[in-house]
Amino acid sequence: MNPAVATVYIVDDDASVRRSLSRLVRQAGMDARDFASAEEYLLSREKPLQQPTCLVVDLQMPGLSGLDLQSELARRLNKRPVIFISGNADIPSTVRAMRQGAVTFLTKPFEPAELLRAIAEALEKCRKQIAADAGMNDIAARIGELTEREREVMSWVITGALNKQIAAELGIVERTVKVHRARVMEKMRVVSVAELVRLCDAVAFAPAVRPQPGS
Amino acid sequence: MNPAVATVYIVDDDASVRRSLSRLVRQAGMDARDFASAEEYLLSREKPLQQPTCLVVDLQMPGLSGLDLQSELARRLNKRPVIFISGNADIPSTVRAMRQGAVTFLTKPFEPAELLRAIAEALEKCRKQIAADAGMNDIAARIGELTEREREVMSWVITGALNKQIAAELGIVERTVKVHRARVMEKMRVVSVAELVRLCDAVAFAPAVRPQPGS
DNA sequence: GCCGCTGTTTCCCTAAGGTGCAATAGCGGA
DNA sequence: TCCGCTATTGCACCTTAGGGAAACAGCGGC
């Protein structure tokens, strides 16, 4: 409902924990949604990631564990930050969780403030991710507007190649390269090669043709 | 002595642990150096970081703890990967260690192979860091060769500004900008603006003059 | 005071980038 | 078959980038 507000997804098999955490989160002014298992969360997935969100996941759960959920999220490229909570965790699990990018790992019992602090950090991380994704998508969309030939020309332009070199490489005349190049600059909405290079590097735009492996 | 070999620094207050870990490391074909305390390691510092190295640190030690050592290393910009080992660690310490970038955290007793695997990972990470640092230093050195004016002109060039715009901005004639620009390209050893942009972005070269905060 | 480095400028010329206009050609869809 | 998109090219013209040659000026060091 509230589009500007953050949402915390709580995944825990213990109903009383879900209730108390939800209450805590809501009292702090955020939305809370809870799930009784990793599977339940995975089935409910709302992919977009438009709004800052994060997960608070119990380590031990019947079925998929918290670590399994984290791995699955990574596999699905779901970049929501994860906070683990656990009553009796061991070091190896903690290490694995952190290595896989968990924001933190809290052991029950913990101070409510401690969780809220972790949530704040996770949401901030998520906001940055959203902003970064938005930028990347924007650039990718522009690249998507290019024709194959234009992409090809662009891949040469961002290496600093001269029009005549590009022309020779593609077996066409320089005038044609200029036409493609102009369209690239227009569609990518840049006015200088410097900007074009930055956009392409930001999304790791790769050539396809350039790296001549043979010769 | 052996310049091509990796070295593992072992920091543990227990002499028998130091002996056994050193033996393990040497048997695996790497050099080992051990220290009885964090302080001892910090005093022995050989700064360069030319060769792949990593640290294996005990969490609990008299004086500075393993975590303290890790923090101090971070403060000193010593980027050697750290592997923690501990007999009786708790989750918060593990989380803190991992958040601060530890490669992993092993609890004693652990399989020798497990430590060797972690060391291999840490050394690989170190190699990449060394390579990245070398690249950055190389670029930074070139920027260091530039005069103030040349750096100023470069900061404008990498934004895609035209010579005439730069000239107007600096209150000089276009021909002068061309002179500086040519020296920049020469000293930075690039032949295109595209390459120059990449070098500058790689080291996060910032302007100094550009972001006019006032007006 | 002379020398070297840096920054600056003027005159002039070539090469490369960028555009407008016009035309040809292949291809897939209405 | 005509239309629209994409790719291509030729011609002419203007703007930028890049240099060569020569010179002047401030500054710190010998």
XYZ file of C-alpha atoms (C1' of nucleotides) in Angstrom:
490
model
C 0.000 0.000 0.000
C 2.520 2.510 1.118
C 4.891 2.720 -1.810
C 7.591 4.676 -0.060
C 7.968 2.341 2.877
C 10.357 -0.488 3.492
C 9.224 -4.061 3.928
C 10.847 -6.746 6.024
C 10.226 -10.377 5.144
C 10.374 -12.657 8.125
C 10.951 -16.347 7.535
C 10.694 -18.495 10.637
C 8.897 -21.728 11.401
C 7.998 -20.556 14.890
C 4.705 -18.686 14.819
C 5.352 -16.842 18.042
C 8.689 -15.584 16.740
C 7.019 -14.436 13.519
C 4.409 -12.568 15.521
C 6.846 -10.862 17.814
C 9.272 -9.899 15.060
C 6.445 -8.609 12.895
C 5.241 -6.489 15.746
C 8.720 -5.146 16.352
C 9.185 -4.263 12.711
C 5.806 -2.580 12.413
C 6.347 -0.584 15.562
C 9.499 0.723 13.958
C 7.401 2.033 11.087
C 8.118 -0.610 8.472
C 5.927 -3.145 6.773
C 6.353 -6.771 7.747
C 5.381 -9.945 5.990
C 6.019 -13.325 7.457
C 6.446 -16.820 6.106
C 6.477 -20.117 7.974
C 9.105 -21.679 5.734
C 11.667 -20.974 3.071
C 9.447 -22.725 0.539
C 6.546 -20.468 1.375
C 8.658 -17.405 0.793
C 10.078 -18.702 -2.458
C 6.590 -19.408 -3.814
C 5.371 -15.941 -2.963
C 8.169 -14.200 -4.776
C 7.392 -10.754 -6.061
C 10.428 -10.307 -8.244
C 10.788 -6.649 -9.147
C 12.591 -5.244 -6.125
C 11.338 -1.704 -6.495
C 11.195 -0.910 -2.840
C 13.770 -1.410 -0.101
C 13.286 -4.815 1.434
C 15.271 -7.356 3.357
C 14.898 -10.776 4.844
C 15.148 -11.928 8.416
C 15.616 -15.653 8.279
C 15.828 -18.339 10.895
C 18.784 -20.640 10.365
C 17.137 -23.879 11.398
C 13.833 -24.695 9.766
C 12.133 -27.883 8.648
C 12.586 -28.407 4.932
C 14.883 -25.840 3.357
C 17.155 -24.285 5.952
C 18.001 -20.623 6.099
C 21.267 -21.306 4.316
C 19.435 -23.218 1.608
C 17.103 -20.281 1.167
C 20.040 -17.910 0.903
C 21.681 -20.085 -1.742
C 18.475 -20.330 -3.697
C 17.991 -16.571 -3.599
C 21.504 -16.099 -4.900
C 20.811 -18.581 -7.679
C 17.711 -16.623 -8.627
C 19.687 -13.384 -8.548
C 17.394 -12.117 -5.856
C 19.613 -9.541 -4.224
C 17.602 -8.849 -1.103
C 19.899 -8.584 1.906
C 19.555 -11.403 4.423
C 19.827 -11.234 8.175
C 20.100 -14.535 9.980
C 18.769 -15.272 13.403
C 19.296 -18.508 15.228
C 18.913 -19.989 18.653
C 21.780 -22.396 18.495
C 24.010 -21.768 15.543
C 27.497 -23.074 15.022
C 30.534 -21.341 13.603
C 30.580 -23.159 10.249
C 27.001 -22.122 9.522
C 27.798 -18.566 10.466
C 30.838 -18.540 8.243
C 28.905 -19.940 5.335
C 26.109 -17.442 5.802
C 28.487 -14.511 5.943
C 30.525 -15.743 3.009
C 27.355 -15.878 1.005
C 26.755 -12.249 1.772
C 24.558 -12.182 4.857
C 24.368 -8.769 6.479
C 24.787 -10.246 9.922
C 23.965 -13.192 12.075
C 22.170 -12.724 15.353
C 21.864 -15.310 18.072
C 18.710 -15.543 20.081
C 18.028 -14.001 22.406
C 19.027 -10.624 21.041
C 18.108 -7.062 21.815
C 15.275 -5.738 19.633
C 17.416 -2.701 18.964
C 20.132 -4.959 17.646
C 17.821 -6.450 15.049
C 16.469 -3.042 14.101
C 19.995 -1.809 13.588
C 20.750 -4.770 11.346
C 17.522 -4.196 9.436
C 18.369 -0.555 8.929
C 21.734 -1.552 7.540
C 20.191 -4.182 5.278
C 17.609 -1.757 3.945
C 20.270 0.800 3.221
C 22.211 -1.837 1.345
C 19.058 -2.718 -0.555
C 18.428 0.897 -1.472
C 21.865 1.134 -2.968
C 21.298 -2.087 -4.843
C 18.024 -0.758 -6.209
C 19.660 2.445 -7.336
C 22.497 0.549 -8.967
C 20.105 -1.848 -10.678
C 18.011 1.015 -11.965
C 21.068 2.591 -13.502
C 22.167 -0.664 -15.070
C 18.722 -1.394 -16.454
C 18.498 2.038 -17.933
C 21.774 1.595 -19.748
C 20.954 -1.935 -20.828
C 17.679 -0.692 -22.254
C 19.474 1.870 -24.365
C 21.867 -0.746 -25.645
C 18.831 -2.828 -26.443
C 17.586 -0.092 -28.759
C 20.707 -0.368 -30.876
C 20.776 -2.497 -33.976
C 23.345 -5.267 -34.257
C 25.528 -3.161 -36.463
C 25.352 -0.211 -34.148
C 26.403 -2.363 -31.218
C 29.281 -3.623 -33.279
C 30.415 -0.133 -34.131
C 30.021 0.938 -30.515
C 32.220 -1.885 -29.335
C 34.974 -0.458 -31.489
C 34.354 3.142 -30.596
C 34.788 2.459 -26.885
C 38.201 0.984 -27.541
C 39.245 4.279 -29.041
C 39.379 3.056 -32.626
C 39.327 5.651 -35.401
C 36.452 5.672 -37.842
C 38.728 4.564 -40.642
C 39.976 1.647 -38.575
C 36.442 0.585 -37.750
C 35.532 0.886 -41.399
C 38.432 -1.326 -42.415
C 37.547 -3.844 -39.725
C 33.940 -4.070 -40.833
C 34.734 -3.881 -44.503
C 32.658 -0.780 -45.065
C 33.293 2.840 -45.907
C 34.075 5.476 -43.320
C 30.939 7.436 -44.095
C 28.824 4.474 -43.046
C 30.679 4.156 -39.783
C 29.918 7.785 -39.076
C 26.237 7.151 -39.631
C 26.186 4.230 -37.211
C 28.291 6.116 -34.733
C 25.956 9.079 -34.766
C 22.988 6.799 -34.119
C 24.850 5.142 -31.256
C 25.528 8.477 -29.595
C 21.920 9.484 -30.085
C 20.364 6.269 -28.809
C 22.762 6.009 -25.878
C 21.997 9.638 -25.120
C 25.562 10.781 -24.760
C 27.457 13.562 -26.452
C 31.003 12.372 -25.916
C 33.026 9.215 -26.221
C 34.010 9.638 -22.576
C 30.418 9.251 -21.450
C 29.871 6.353 -23.799
C 32.867 4.534 -22.373
C 31.549 4.995 -18.848
C 28.097 3.696 -19.699
C 29.481 0.649 -21.452
C 31.959 -0.105 -18.690
C 29.243 0.259 -16.069
C 27.284 -2.600 -17.599
C 30.415 -4.481 -18.672
C 29.347 -4.208 -22.280
C 31.384 -6.732 -24.192
C 32.285 -6.783 -27.838
C 31.509 -10.210 -29.271
C 33.629 -9.607 -32.318
C 36.664 -7.831 -30.966
C 38.844 -10.323 -29.169
C 40.274 -12.094 -32.174
C 41.336 -15.368 -30.521
C 42.753 -16.934 -33.624
C 45.390 -14.693 -35.176
C 64.682 -16.312 -0.302
C 62.445 -17.929 -2.797
C 60.845 -15.021 -4.544
C 58.170 -16.961 -6.348
C 56.776 -18.704 -3.329
C 53.906 -17.856 -1.043
C 54.361 -17.108 2.621
C 51.914 -17.764 5.405
C 52.139 -15.694 8.576
C 50.974 -17.548 11.646
C 49.979 -15.543 14.693
C 49.190 -17.602 17.752
C 50.242 -17.369 21.371
C 50.497 -21.141 21.692
C 53.966 -22.289 20.688
C 52.886 -25.814 19.917
C 50.191 -24.581 17.588
C 52.711 -22.344 15.845
C 55.057 -25.274 15.398
C 52.455 -27.621 14.044
C 50.891 -25.094 11.697
C 54.292 -24.026 10.416
C 55.155 -27.620 9.718
C 51.868 -28.144 7.903
C 52.371 -25.070 5.763
C 55.951 -25.961 4.899
C 55.022 -29.488 4.011
C 52.544 -28.022 1.550
C 55.425 -26.214 -0.141
C 54.912 -22.742 1.230
C 57.017 -20.551 3.473
C 55.841 -20.034 7.022
C 56.685 -17.383 9.566
C 55.209 -17.360 13.009
C 54.569 -14.752 15.653
C 53.613 -15.202 19.289
C 51.352 -12.179 19.378
C 49.594 -9.613 17.269
C 52.009 -7.000 18.522
C 54.964 -9.055 17.400
C 53.533 -9.332 13.914
C 52.717 -5.661 13.692
C 56.249 -4.692 14.676
C 57.771 -6.952 12.057
C 55.783 -5.530 9.240
C 57.320 -5.736 5.818
C 54.995 -3.424 3.999
C 55.391 -3.920 0.259
C 53.199 -6.945 -0.409
C 54.996 -8.107 -3.500
C 54.454 -11.776 -2.982
C 51.270 -13.699 -2.200
C 50.884 -13.914 1.542
C 48.154 -14.432 4.079
C 47.655 -14.552 7.799
C 46.420 -17.349 9.989
C 45.430 -15.753 13.248
C 44.205 -17.093 16.528
C 41.142 -15.292 17.801
C 41.981 -15.294 21.483
C 45.396 -14.019 22.429
C 46.793 -12.047 25.333
C 47.152 -8.384 24.463
C 45.680 -7.557 21.081
C 43.138 -10.165 20.016
C 42.859 -11.544 16.506
C 40.016 -9.151 15.814
C 42.084 -6.251 17.062
C 44.886 -7.308 14.776
C 42.484 -7.491 11.833
C 41.169 -4.012 12.574
C 44.661 -2.645 12.873
C 45.662 -4.208 9.577
C 42.643 -2.640 7.913
C 43.574 0.707 9.415
C 47.058 0.370 8.011
C 45.650 -0.591 4.621
C 47.452 -3.897 4.873
C 45.338 -5.990 2.578
C 46.688 -9.422 3.425
C 43.828 -11.921 3.672
C 43.161 -13.208 7.175
C 42.078 -16.669 8.223
C 40.892 -17.036 11.777
C 41.285 -20.093 13.914
C 39.869 -20.480 17.360
C 39.221 -23.108 19.953
C 36.140 -21.615 21.472
C 34.762 -18.810 19.412
C 31.323 -17.278 19.639
C 29.002 -16.192 16.889
C 29.419 -12.422 17.393
C 33.188 -12.715 17.018
C 32.760 -14.786 13.907
C 30.348 -12.290 12.428
C 32.644 -9.419 13.203
C 35.614 -11.220 11.694
C 33.744 -12.073 8.522
C 32.266 -8.603 8.190
C 35.739 -7.213 8.379
C 36.703 -9.365 5.448
C 38.127 -12.557 6.899
C 38.460 -15.336 4.379
C 37.062 -17.861 6.780
C 36.920 -18.846 10.393
C 37.981 -22.312 11.475
C 37.264 -23.863 14.818
C 39.819 -26.107 16.431
C 40.177 -28.916 15.946
C 40.034 -28.757 12.171
C 41.292 -30.946 9.379
C 44.704 -29.896 8.069
C 43.274 -30.087 4.580
C 40.608 -27.639 5.586
C 43.190 -25.066 6.599
C 45.224 -25.667 3.471
C 42.142 -25.110 1.365
C 41.475 -21.847 3.153
C 45.104 -20.817 2.720
C 44.958 -21.569 -0.984
C 41.887 -19.402 -1.286
C 43.474 -16.605 0.715
C 46.636 -16.681 -1.376
C 44.626 -16.555 -4.562
C 42.774 -13.562 -3.204
C 46.112 -12.001 -2.316
C 47.474 -12.589 -5.806
C 44.522 -10.768 -7.293
C 45.005 -7.944 -4.829
C 48.652 -7.691 -5.771
C 47.827 -7.578 -9.444
C 45.164 -4.948 -8.880
C 47.476 -2.872 -6.703
C 50.220 -3.061 -9.278
C 47.860 -1.746 -11.914
C 46.646 1.043 -9.693
C 50.151 2.055 -8.675
C 51.238 2.131 -12.262
C 48.423 4.475 -13.182
C 48.895 6.599 -10.091
C 52.575 6.949 -10.949
C 51.725 8.243 -14.397
C 49.298 10.746 -12.948
C 52.069 11.769 -10.598
C 54.212 12.708 -13.574
C 51.653 15.235 -14.717
C 51.955 18.883 -13.784
C 49.077 20.518 -11.914
C 47.829 22.147 -15.070
C 47.933 18.912 -16.995
C 45.922 17.171 -14.292
C 43.431 19.981 -14.457
C 43.087 19.668 -18.206
C 42.817 15.896 -17.923
C 39.985 16.173 -15.453
C 38.064 18.088 -18.079
C 39.022 15.853 -20.954
C 37.649 12.759 -19.223
C 34.296 14.435 -18.870
C 34.144 14.756 -22.611
C 34.653 18.504 -22.715
C 35.799 20.054 -25.977
C 39.104 21.889 -26.120
C 37.347 25.199 -26.572
C 35.206 24.560 -23.516
C 38.233 23.668 -21.442
C 39.985 26.770 -22.701
C 37.060 28.942 -21.700
C 36.873 27.270 -18.303
C 40.544 27.816 -17.606
C 40.644 31.230 -19.189
C 43.336 30.286 -21.687
C 43.554 29.837 -25.434
C 42.559 26.629 -27.187
C 46.055 26.029 -28.512
C 47.385 25.912 -24.971
C 44.802 23.321 -24.020
C 45.971 21.244 -26.945
C 49.537 21.418 -25.699
C 48.569 20.250 -22.232
C 46.285 17.623 -23.644
C 48.999 16.215 -25.845
C 51.344 15.975 -22.855
C 48.637 14.240 -20.849
C 48.132 11.619 -23.530
C 51.872 11.127 -23.790
C 52.576 10.895 -20.067
C 49.571 8.662 -19.450
C 50.701 6.523 -22.340
C 47.358 6.343 -24.098
C 46.357 7.189 -27.626
C 42.635 7.684 -27.176
C 40.267 9.423 -24.829
C 38.570 6.078 -24.273
C 41.696 4.613 -22.726
C 42.302 7.738 -20.696
C 38.813 7.558 -19.256
C 39.348 3.957 -18.243
C 42.660 4.659 -16.527
C 41.247 7.580 -14.612
C 38.121 5.703 -13.602
C 40.207 2.740 -12.466
C 41.969 4.862 -9.891
C 38.923 7.025 -9.230
C 40.791 10.080 -10.388
C 38.871 13.073 -9.144
C 38.856 16.586 -10.462
C 39.506 19.050 -7.652
C 38.248 21.945 -9.673
C 35.260 20.574 -11.456
C 32.384 20.181 -9.032
C 31.597 23.841 -8.599
C 29.732 23.649 -5.278
C 29.052 27.335 -4.980
C 27.152 28.535 -8.017
C 72.780 36.416 -14.934
C 71.995 32.011 -17.444
C 69.465 27.584 -17.648
C 65.583 24.516 -17.394
C 60.765 23.656 -16.430
C 56.092 25.082 -16.987
C 52.634 27.685 -18.896
C 51.304 30.479 -22.442
C 50.341 32.328 -27.191
C 50.147 33.204 -32.459
C 50.168 31.499 -37.311
C 49.311 27.708 -40.176
C 48.266 23.171 -41.893
C 46.578 18.248 -41.869
C 43.617 14.696 -40.257
C 39.538 13.135 -38.068
C 34.846 13.748 -36.425
C 30.202 15.137 -37.418
C 26.092 16.570 -40.613
C 22.818 17.449 -44.327
C 21.047 15.737 -48.592
C 20.281 12.176 -51.722
C 20.248 7.597 -53.360
C 20.523 2.351 -53.614
C 19.380 -2.185 -51.713
C 17.698 -6.235 -49.017
C 13.977 -7.888 -46.069
C 9.776 -8.738 -43.659
C 5.030 -7.321 -42.911
C 0.407 -5.169 -44.230
C 3.238 -4.666 -54.292
C 4.079 -0.752 -51.316
C 5.900 0.646 -46.743
C 9.223 0.828 -43.088
C 13.564 -0.488 -41.050
C 18.415 -1.180 -41.592
C 22.586 -0.883 -43.977
C 25.173 1.265 -47.234
C 27.567 4.941 -50.036
C 28.854 9.490 -52.323
C 29.450 14.518 -52.094
C 30.058 18.793 -49.887
C 30.868 21.448 -45.823
C 31.898 22.682 -41.155
C 33.885 21.757 -36.583
C 37.488 19.560 -33.699
C 41.685 17.417 -32.703
C 46.514 17.329 -33.232
C 50.962 19.291 -34.366
C 55.197 22.164 -36.149
C 57.672 26.300 -35.461
C 58.760 30.116 -32.822
C 58.403 33.060 -29.016
C 57.480 35.225 -24.336
C 57.173 35.024 -19.180
C 57.567 33.596 -14.288
C 60.366 30.862 -11.099
C 63.790 28.293 -8.736
C 68.522 26.700 -8.860
C 73.535 26.984 -10.013
